[in-house]
Amino acid sequence: MRVLVVEDERLLADSVAEGLRRFSMAVDVCYDGEQALERVGVHGYDVVVLDRDLPKVHGDAVCAAVVEAGGEARVLMLTAAADVTDRVAGLGLGADDYLTKPFAFAELVARVQALSRRARPALPPVLERDGVVLDLPRHQAARDGRFLLLSPKEFAVLEVLMRAEGAVVSAEDLLEKAWDEHADPFTNAVRVAVMTLRRKLGDPPVIETVPGAGYRFGTP
């Protein structure tokens, strides 16, 4: 899942981003509304965690721009204002969810995960196919009852491939969904991640390389 965190309190923004990355999310960070508008115009995000009170461009304007773009991104708006009228106003702008500061990080993660499932055709929080079980809320993976010790990036790649439901996923799409904006598009990171993921999944192979196209999950 690709997430954009927009928060002008840099320590909080970086802390939230680092925490989300531990759940295998690809996270970009920006500290004002102007940067946020640039990012959403370039990348396809699943969820935007958006502080309402932003410098340069207000969070309300950023929220409106995300909604008007008509993409799959869902907006989780953050604010220090706990008044009901403020929450109603934020939701009226098109935000999908609302969380007041201070917040528990576990709740933030749960809300982001829930919103990501709404950013595409509805899928269950636990994905199962060919003996592989991917439990997204618990961040656990297993095959045929055997627990898989996956790195955050391997978990993210497996999630993208399983969500595709048998469709081919290009290396470019994997890079977009499982890595952040600092990833080098010319690196072999995708190939290496898929190779180590295959080894951990074991036999029979469930990730197929489609020459010139990408990768597909599932046994023939």
PDB file of C-alpha atoms in Angstrom, residues 59-171:
ATOM      1  CA  GLY A  59      -5.350  20.948   4.449  1.00  0.00           C
ATOM      2  CA  ASP A  60      -8.936  21.628   3.384  1.00  0.00           C
ATOM      3  CA  ALA A  61      -7.720  22.658  -0.083  1.00  0.00           C
ATOM      4  CA  VAL A  62      -5.493  19.582  -0.315  1.00  0.00           C
ATOM      5  CA  CYS A  63      -8.414  17.337   0.647  1.00  0.00           C
ATOM      6  CA  ALA A  64     -10.614  18.967  -1.984  1.00  0.00           C
ATOM      7  CA  ALA A  65      -7.906  18.463  -4.633  1.00  0.00           C
ATOM      8  CA  VAL A  66      -7.565  14.759  -3.789  1.00  0.00           C
ATOM      9  CA  VAL A  67     -11.322  14.278  -4.017  1.00  0.00           C
ATOM     10  CA  GLU A  68     -11.608  16.235  -7.277  1.00  0.00           C
ATOM     11  CA  ALA A  69      -8.818  14.172  -8.837  1.00  0.00           C
ATOM     12  CA  GLY A  70     -11.205  11.227  -8.712  1.00  0.00           C
ATOM     13  CA  GLY A  71      -8.552   8.598  -7.989  1.00  0.00           C
ATOM     14  CA  GLU A  72      -8.574   5.749  -5.492  1.00  0.00           C
ATOM     15  CA  ALA A  73      -6.908   7.711  -2.665  1.00  0.00           C
ATOM     16  CA  ARG A  74      -8.786   7.875   0.628  1.00  0.00           C
ATOM     17  CA  VAL A  75      -8.189  10.734   3.054  1.00  0.00           C
ATOM     18  CA  LEU A  76      -7.647  10.350   6.805  1.00  0.00           C
ATOM     19  CA  MET A  77      -7.739  13.863   8.218  1.00  0.00           C
ATOM     20  CA  LEU A  78      -5.820  14.711  11.388  1.00  0.00           C
ATOM     21  CA  THR A  79      -6.598  17.701  13.579  1.00  0.00           C
ATOM     22  CA  ALA A  80      -6.093  19.030  17.071  1.00  0.00           C
ATOM     23  CA  ALA A  81      -9.681  20.302  17.035  1.00  0.00           C
ATOM     24  CA  ALA A  82     -11.924  17.799  18.776  1.00  0.00           C
ATOM     25  CA  ASP A  83     -15.158  19.758  18.389  1.00  0.00           C
ATOM     26  CA  VAL A  84     -17.955  17.932  16.576  1.00  0.00           C
ATOM     27  CA  THR A  85     -18.494  20.831  14.158  1.00  0.00           C
ATOM     28  CA  ASP A  86     -14.834  20.634  13.073  1.00  0.00           C
ATOM     29  CA  ARG A  87     -15.118  16.892  12.419  1.00  0.00           C
ATOM     30  CA  VAL A  88     -18.339  17.385  10.476  1.00  0.00           C
ATOM     31  CA  ALA A  89     -16.717  20.139   8.399  1.00  0.00           C
ATOM     32  CA  GLY A  90     -13.747  17.913   7.580  1.00  0.00           C
ATOM     33  CA  LEU A  91     -15.952  15.038   6.491  1.00  0.00           C
ATOM     34  CA  GLY A  92     -18.021  17.473   4.461  1.00  0.00           C
ATOM     35  CA  LEU A  93     -14.921  18.355   2.454  1.00  0.00           C
ATOM     36  CA  GLY A  94     -14.693  14.753   1.304  1.00  0.00           C
ATOM     37  CA  ALA A  95     -12.419  13.232   3.932  1.00  0.00           C
ATOM     38  CA  ASP A  96     -13.119   9.530   4.458  1.00  0.00           C
ATOM     39  CA  ASP A  97     -12.150   9.441   8.116  1.00  0.00           C
ATOM     40  CA  TYR A  98     -11.173  11.802  10.900  1.00  0.00           C
ATOM     41  CA  LEU A  99      -8.746  11.386  13.807  1.00  0.00           C
ATOM     42  CA  THR A 100      -8.081  13.942  16.520  1.00  0.00           C
ATOM     43  CA  LYS A 101      -4.697  14.601  18.117  1.00  0.00           C
ATOM     44  CA  PRO A 102      -3.283  13.183  20.266  1.00  0.00           C
ATOM     45  CA  PHE A 103      -4.053   9.730  18.925  1.00  0.00           C
ATOM     46  CA  ALA A 104      -2.968   6.170  19.642  1.00  0.00           C
ATOM     47  CA  PHE A 105      -0.692   4.891  16.894  1.00  0.00           C
ATOM     48  CA  ALA A 106      -2.426   1.490  16.865  1.00  0.00           C
ATOM     49  CA  GLU A 107      -5.698   3.234  16.028  1.00  0.00           C
ATOM     50  CA  LEU A 108      -4.031   5.212  13.236  1.00  0.00           C
ATOM     51  CA  VAL A 109      -2.682   1.994  11.693  1.00  0.00           C
ATOM     52  CA  ALA A 110      -6.079   0.292  11.926  1.00  0.00           C
ATOM     53  CA  ARG A 111      -7.811   3.244  10.261  1.00  0.00           C
ATOM     54  CA  VAL A 112      -5.231   3.442   7.472  1.00  0.00           C
ATOM     55  CA  GLN A 113      -5.568  -0.296   6.806  1.00  0.00           C
ATOM     56  CA  ALA A 114      -9.359  -0.028   6.758  1.00  0.00           C
ATOM     57  CA  LEU A 115      -9.257   2.892   4.325  1.00  0.00           C
ATOM     58  CA  SER A 116      -6.825   1.083   2.031  1.00  0.00           C
ATOM     59  CA  ARG A 117      -9.312  -1.759   1.684  1.00  0.00           C
ATOM     60  CA  ARG A 118     -11.883   0.787   0.479  1.00  0.00           C
ATOM     61  CA  ALA A 119      -9.473   2.258  -2.085  1.00  0.00           C
ATOM     62  CA  ARG A 120     -10.051  -0.654  -4.452  1.00  0.00           C
ATOM     63  CA  PRO A 121     -12.725  -3.321  -5.014  1.00  0.00           C
ATOM     64  CA  ALA A 122     -13.550  -4.712  -1.592  1.00  0.00           C
ATOM     65  CA  LEU A 123     -11.164  -7.423  -0.438  1.00  0.00           C
ATOM     66  CA  PRO A 124     -11.061  -9.205   2.912  1.00  0.00           C
ATOM     67  CA  PRO A 125      -8.378  -8.278   5.463  1.00  0.00           C
ATOM     68  CA  VAL A 126      -7.042 -11.838   5.239  1.00  0.00           C
ATOM     69  CA  LEU A 127      -5.994 -12.944   1.740  1.00  0.00           C
ATOM     70  CA  GLU A 128      -5.789 -16.675   0.954  1.00  0.00           C
ATOM     71  CA  ARG A 129      -4.680 -18.412  -2.219  1.00  0.00           C
ATOM     72  CA  ASP A 130      -2.724 -21.562  -3.105  1.00  0.00           C
ATOM     73  CA  GLY A 131      -2.103 -22.317   0.562  1.00  0.00           C
ATOM     74  CA  VAL A 132      -0.696 -18.861   1.256  1.00  0.00           C
ATOM     75  CA  VAL A 133      -2.446 -16.837   3.959  1.00  0.00           C
ATOM     76  CA  LEU A 134      -1.703 -13.128   4.335  1.00  0.00           C
ATOM     77  CA  ASP A 135      -3.193 -11.614   7.480  1.00  0.00           C
ATOM     78  CA  LEU A 136      -2.972  -7.856   6.952  1.00  0.00           C
ATOM     79  CA  PRO A 137      -4.202  -6.577  10.348  1.00  0.00           C
ATOM     80  CA  ARG A 138      -1.810  -8.888  12.223  1.00  0.00           C
ATOM     81  CA  HIS A 139       0.933  -8.439   9.617  1.00  0.00           C
ATOM     82  CA  GLN A 140       1.519 -12.193   9.413  1.00  0.00           C
ATOM     83  CA  ALA A 141       2.057 -14.588   6.509  1.00  0.00           C
ATOM     84  CA  ALA A 142       1.971 -18.375   6.318  1.00  0.00           C
ATOM     85  CA  ARG A 143       1.973 -21.145   3.734  1.00  0.00           C
ATOM     86  CA  ASP A 144       0.333 -24.493   4.398  1.00  0.00           C
ATOM     87  CA  GLY A 145       0.376 -23.709   8.125  1.00  0.00           C
ATOM     88  CA  ARG A 146       4.067 -22.753   8.104  1.00  0.00           C
ATOM     89  CA  PHE A 147       4.776 -19.254   9.413  1.00  0.00           C
ATOM     90  CA  LEU A 148       6.785 -17.102   6.982  1.00  0.00           C
ATOM     91  CA  LEU A 149       9.327 -14.655   8.357  1.00  0.00           C
ATOM     92  CA  LEU A 150       9.115 -11.896   5.734  1.00  0.00           C
ATOM     93  CA  SER A 151      10.799  -8.523   5.629  1.00  0.00           C
ATOM     94  CA  PRO A 152       8.447  -5.517   5.377  1.00  0.00           C
ATOM     95  CA  LYS A 153       9.282  -5.171   1.690  1.00  0.00           C
ATOM     96  CA  GLU A 154       8.698  -8.858   0.940  1.00  0.00           C
ATOM     97  CA  PHE A 155       5.362  -8.670   2.754  1.00  0.00           C
ATOM     98  CA  ALA A 156       4.409  -5.609   0.683  1.00  0.00           C
ATOM     99  CA  VAL A 157       5.346  -7.299  -2.597  1.00  0.00           C
ATOM    100  CA  LEU A 158       3.354 -10.407  -1.671  1.00  0.00           C
ATOM    101  CA  GLU A 159       0.329  -8.264  -0.800  1.00  0.00           C
ATOM    102  CA  VAL A 160       0.430  -6.443  -4.148  1.00  0.00           C
ATOM    103  CA  LEU A 161       0.725  -9.728  -6.067  1.00  0.00           C
ATOM    104  CA  MET A 162      -2.075 -11.444  -4.132  1.00  0.00           C
ATOM    105  CA  ARG A 163      -4.394  -8.450  -4.469  1.00  0.00           C
ATOM    106  CA  ALA A 164      -3.952  -8.647  -8.247  1.00  0.00           C
ATOM    107  CA  GLU A 165      -5.881 -11.952  -8.134  1.00  0.00           C
ATOM    108  CA  GLY A 166      -3.931 -13.694 -10.880  1.00  0.00           C
ATOM    109  CA  ALA A 167      -3.308 -10.642 -13.075  1.00  0.00           C
ATOM    110  CA  VAL A 168       0.224  -9.778 -14.154  1.00  0.00           C
ATOM    111  CA  VAL A 169       1.863  -7.008 -12.113  1.00  0.00           C
ATOM    112  CA  SER A 170       4.707  -5.141 -13.776  1.00  0.00           C
ATOM    113  CA  ALA A 171       7.964  -4.356 -11.998  1.00  0.00           C
TER     114      ALA A 171
END
